Coordinates of C-alpha atoms in Angstrom, one line a residue:
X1053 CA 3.5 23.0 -4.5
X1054 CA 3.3 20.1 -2.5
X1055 CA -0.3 18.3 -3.3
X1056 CA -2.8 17.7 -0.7
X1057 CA -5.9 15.2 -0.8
X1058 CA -9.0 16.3 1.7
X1059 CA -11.2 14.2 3.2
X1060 CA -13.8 14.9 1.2
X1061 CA -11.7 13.9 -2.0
X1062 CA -10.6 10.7 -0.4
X1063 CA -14.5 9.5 0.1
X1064 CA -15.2 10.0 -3.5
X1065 CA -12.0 7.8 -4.5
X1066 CA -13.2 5.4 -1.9
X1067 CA -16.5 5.4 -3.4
X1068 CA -16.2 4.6 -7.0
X1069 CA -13.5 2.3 -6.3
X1070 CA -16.4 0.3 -4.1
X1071 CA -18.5 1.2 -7.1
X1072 CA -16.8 -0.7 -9.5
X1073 CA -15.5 -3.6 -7.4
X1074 CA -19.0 -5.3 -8.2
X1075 CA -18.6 -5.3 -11.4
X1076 CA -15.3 -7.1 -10.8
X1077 CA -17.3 -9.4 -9.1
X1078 CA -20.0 -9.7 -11.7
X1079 CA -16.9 -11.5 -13.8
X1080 CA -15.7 -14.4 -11.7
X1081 CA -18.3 -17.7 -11.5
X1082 CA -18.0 -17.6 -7.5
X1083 CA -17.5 -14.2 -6.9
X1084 CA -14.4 -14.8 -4.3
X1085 CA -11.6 -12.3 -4.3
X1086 CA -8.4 -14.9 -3.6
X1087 CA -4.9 -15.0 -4.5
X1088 CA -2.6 -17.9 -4.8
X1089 CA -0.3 -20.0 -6.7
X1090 CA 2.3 -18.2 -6.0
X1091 CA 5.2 -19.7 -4.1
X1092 CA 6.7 -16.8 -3.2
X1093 CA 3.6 -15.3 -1.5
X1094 CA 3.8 -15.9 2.5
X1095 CA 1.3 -18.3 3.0
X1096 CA 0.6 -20.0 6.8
X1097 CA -2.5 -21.9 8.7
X1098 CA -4.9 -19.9 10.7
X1099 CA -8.3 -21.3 11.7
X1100 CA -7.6 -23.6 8.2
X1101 CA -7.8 -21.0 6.1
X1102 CA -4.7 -19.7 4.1
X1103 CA -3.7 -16.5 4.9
X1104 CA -1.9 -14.2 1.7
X1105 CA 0.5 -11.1 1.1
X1106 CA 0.3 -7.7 -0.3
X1107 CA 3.2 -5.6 -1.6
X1108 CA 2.7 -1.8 -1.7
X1109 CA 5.3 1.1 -2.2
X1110 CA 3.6 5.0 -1.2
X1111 CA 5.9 7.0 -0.2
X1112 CA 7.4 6.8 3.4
X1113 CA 6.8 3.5 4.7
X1114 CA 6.4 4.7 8.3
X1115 CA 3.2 6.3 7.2
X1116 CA 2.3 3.6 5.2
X1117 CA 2.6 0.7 8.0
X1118 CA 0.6 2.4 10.4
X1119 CA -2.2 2.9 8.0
X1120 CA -2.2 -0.4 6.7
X1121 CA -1.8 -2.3 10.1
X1122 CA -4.9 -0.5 11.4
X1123 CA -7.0 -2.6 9.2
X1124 CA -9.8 -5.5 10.4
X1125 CA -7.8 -8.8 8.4
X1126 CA -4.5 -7.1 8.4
X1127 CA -2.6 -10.0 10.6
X1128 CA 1.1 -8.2 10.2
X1129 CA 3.0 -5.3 8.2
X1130 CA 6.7 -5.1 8.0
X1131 CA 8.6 -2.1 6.3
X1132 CA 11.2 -2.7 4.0
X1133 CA 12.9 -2.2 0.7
X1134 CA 12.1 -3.8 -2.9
X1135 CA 11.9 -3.7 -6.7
X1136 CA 15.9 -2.5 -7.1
X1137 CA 18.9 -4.5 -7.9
X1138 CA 21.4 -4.2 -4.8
X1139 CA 21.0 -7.3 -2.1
X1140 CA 20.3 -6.7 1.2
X1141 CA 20.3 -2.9 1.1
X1142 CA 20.5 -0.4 4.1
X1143 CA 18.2 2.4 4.5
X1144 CA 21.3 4.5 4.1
X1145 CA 21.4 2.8 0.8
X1146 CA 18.0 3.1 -0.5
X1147 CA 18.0 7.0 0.4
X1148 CA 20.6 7.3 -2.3
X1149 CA 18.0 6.8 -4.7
X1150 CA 20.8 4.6 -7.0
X1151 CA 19.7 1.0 -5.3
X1152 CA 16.6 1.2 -7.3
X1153 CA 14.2 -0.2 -4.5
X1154 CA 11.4 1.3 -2.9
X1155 CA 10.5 1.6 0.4
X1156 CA 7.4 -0.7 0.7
X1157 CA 5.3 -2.6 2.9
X1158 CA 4.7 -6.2 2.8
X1159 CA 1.3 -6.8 4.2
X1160 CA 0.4 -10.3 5.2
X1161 CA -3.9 -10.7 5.5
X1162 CA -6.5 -12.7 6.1
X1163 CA -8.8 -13.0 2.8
X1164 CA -11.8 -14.1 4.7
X1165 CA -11.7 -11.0 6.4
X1166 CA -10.4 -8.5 4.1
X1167 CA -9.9 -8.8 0.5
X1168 CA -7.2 -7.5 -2.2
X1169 CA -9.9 -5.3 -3.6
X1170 CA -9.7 -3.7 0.1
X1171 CA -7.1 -3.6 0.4
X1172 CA -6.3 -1.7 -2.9
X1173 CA -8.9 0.7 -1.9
X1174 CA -7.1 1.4 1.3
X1175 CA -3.5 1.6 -1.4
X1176 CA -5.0 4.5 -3.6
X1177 CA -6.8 6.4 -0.7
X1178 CA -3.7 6.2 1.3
X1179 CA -1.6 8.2 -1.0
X1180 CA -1.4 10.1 -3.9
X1181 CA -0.8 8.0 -7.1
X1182 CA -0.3 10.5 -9.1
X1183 CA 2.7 12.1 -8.2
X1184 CA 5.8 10.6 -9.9
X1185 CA 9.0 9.3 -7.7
X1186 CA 7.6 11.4 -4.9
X1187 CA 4.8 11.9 -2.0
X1188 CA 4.8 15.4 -0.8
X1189 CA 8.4 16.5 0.4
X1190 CA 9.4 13.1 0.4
X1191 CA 11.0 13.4 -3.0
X1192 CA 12.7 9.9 -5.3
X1193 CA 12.5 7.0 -6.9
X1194 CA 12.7 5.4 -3.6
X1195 CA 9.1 7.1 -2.6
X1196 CA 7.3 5.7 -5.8
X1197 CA 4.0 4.8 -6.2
X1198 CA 4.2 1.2 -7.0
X1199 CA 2.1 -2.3 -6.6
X1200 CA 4.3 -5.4 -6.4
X1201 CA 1.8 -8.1 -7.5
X1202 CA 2.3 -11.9 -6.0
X1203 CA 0.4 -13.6 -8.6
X1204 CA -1.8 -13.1 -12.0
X1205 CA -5.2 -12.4 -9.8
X1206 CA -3.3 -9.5 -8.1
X1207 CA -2.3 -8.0 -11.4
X1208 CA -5.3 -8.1 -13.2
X1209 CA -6.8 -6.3 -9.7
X1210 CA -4.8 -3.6 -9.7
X1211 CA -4.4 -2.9 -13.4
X1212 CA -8.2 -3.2 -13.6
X1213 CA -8.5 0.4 -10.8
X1214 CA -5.8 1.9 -11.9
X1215 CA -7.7 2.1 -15.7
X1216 CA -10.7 2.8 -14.0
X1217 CA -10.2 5.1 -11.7
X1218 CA -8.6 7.3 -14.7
X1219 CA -11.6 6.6 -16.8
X1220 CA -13.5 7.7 -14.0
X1221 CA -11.1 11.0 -13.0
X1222 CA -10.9 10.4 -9.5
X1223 CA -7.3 12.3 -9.6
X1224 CA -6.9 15.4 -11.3
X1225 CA -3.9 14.1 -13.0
X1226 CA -3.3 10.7 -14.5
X1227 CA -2.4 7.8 -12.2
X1228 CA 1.5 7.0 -12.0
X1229 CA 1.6 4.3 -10.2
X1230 CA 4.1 1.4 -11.1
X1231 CA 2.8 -2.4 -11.3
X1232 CA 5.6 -4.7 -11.4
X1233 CA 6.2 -8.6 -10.0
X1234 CA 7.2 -9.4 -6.8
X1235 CA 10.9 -10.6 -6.7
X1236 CA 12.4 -9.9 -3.0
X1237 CA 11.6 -8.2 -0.5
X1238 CA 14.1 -6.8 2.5
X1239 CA 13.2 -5.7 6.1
X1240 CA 14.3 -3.0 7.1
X1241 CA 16.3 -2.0 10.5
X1242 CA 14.6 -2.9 13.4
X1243 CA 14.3 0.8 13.9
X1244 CA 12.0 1.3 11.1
X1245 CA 9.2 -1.2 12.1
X1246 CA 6.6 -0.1 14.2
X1247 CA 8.1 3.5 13.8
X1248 CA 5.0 5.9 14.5
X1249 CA 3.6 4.2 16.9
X1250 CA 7.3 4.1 19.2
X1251 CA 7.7 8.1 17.7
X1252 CA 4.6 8.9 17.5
X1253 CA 5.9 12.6 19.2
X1254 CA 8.8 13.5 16.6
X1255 CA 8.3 16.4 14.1
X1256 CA 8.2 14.1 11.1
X1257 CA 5.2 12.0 12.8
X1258 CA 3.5 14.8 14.1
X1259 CA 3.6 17.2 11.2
X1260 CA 3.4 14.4 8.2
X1261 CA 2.0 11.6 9.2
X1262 CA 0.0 11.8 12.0
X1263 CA -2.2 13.9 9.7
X1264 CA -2.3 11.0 6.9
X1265 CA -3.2 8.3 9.6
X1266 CA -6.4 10.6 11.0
X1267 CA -7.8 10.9 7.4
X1268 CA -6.9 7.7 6.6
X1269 CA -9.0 6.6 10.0
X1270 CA -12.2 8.7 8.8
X1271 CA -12.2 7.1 5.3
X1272 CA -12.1 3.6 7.2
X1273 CA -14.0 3.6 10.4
X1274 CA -16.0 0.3 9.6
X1275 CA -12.8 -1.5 9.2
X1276 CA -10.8 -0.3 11.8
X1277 CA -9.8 -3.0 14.2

């Protein structure tokens, strides 16, 4: 039975994960939320601050980018493929399922408007991490929950929910999601980017993820851009 997440469910998530981000806080001397270090991570100028990159696999990434790139601090998401071992794979490759990547979306933000913390909040809402190499129909290893992490700071982050939020039950079922480093990441065709918002009248859109992007819009109305 495919599982479904209502609104209702998603505010509680959203809530204790908020809940618990102070006491995240609570540990660091300045109480900044920043990551870095990492040469890997796209990094460029903006109004002299540094800007930084998130990684996250949930499922079909056309759903994913237009939930992410919705978001106040969000500067751009690109869809894409990573965390297997084939170079410079196709979509038609990765739907095999034997490339081991995962469809994923790199997300390039301003920390002084939106933080990792946020930005994970906006990761476990979006989806369901508890369903293993899947979301919904959308069914392999390809469609994993997974958190590519850029640096140490990112990983700490995003092991620290993911053990909360199961101390805490937010899910019915234990969180699956798969934390692993960031090694390369690949765009995808140019068809893929920007794909809900230039098909936003297709079945798949209509009947998947237009659904997805409304709840995900309710959850987030104060950091909507």
């Amino acid at each position: 039975m495919k599982a479904r997440i209502s609104y209702k469910y998603m505010i509680g998530i959203f809530a204790i994960i908020l809940g618990f981000s102070v006491a995240v806080n609570a540990q660091k001397k300045d109480g900044s939320v920043q990551s870095g270090g990492n040469p890997k991570s796209k990094r460029l100028k903006m109004d002299k601050n540094k800007v930084d990159t998130a990684t996250f696999a949930a499922g079909c990434f056309w759903c994913v980018e237009e939930q992410f790139k919705m978001l106040k601090g969000v500067i751009s998401v690109t869809s894409g493929f990573t965390g297997g071992h084939v170079e410079n794979p196709s979509y038609k490759d990765v739907t095999t399922g034997i490339t081991g990547h995962a469809e994923a979306c790199n997300i390039v933000y301003d920390p002084t408007k939106i933080s990792y913390k946020e930005l994970l909040q906006a990761f476990f809402v979006a989806h369901d991490p508890t369903q293993l190499n899947r979301q919904g129909e959308d069914i392999g290893t390809q469609y994993r929950s997974a958190i590519f992490y850029h640096n140490e700071e990112q990983k700490k982050e995003a092991q620290f929910y993911i053990s909360r939020l199961d101390t805490e039950k937010a899910y019915q079922k234990k969180i699956v999601t798969e934390v692993s480093p960031f090694k390369k990441f690949y765009k995808a065709e140019d068809y893929h980017q920007n794909y809900y918002e230039n098909n936003a009248k297709v079945p798949y859109c209509q009947l998947i993820i237009k659904p997805k992007v409304e709840k995900f819009k309710k959850a987030f109305a104060g950091k909507l851009k």
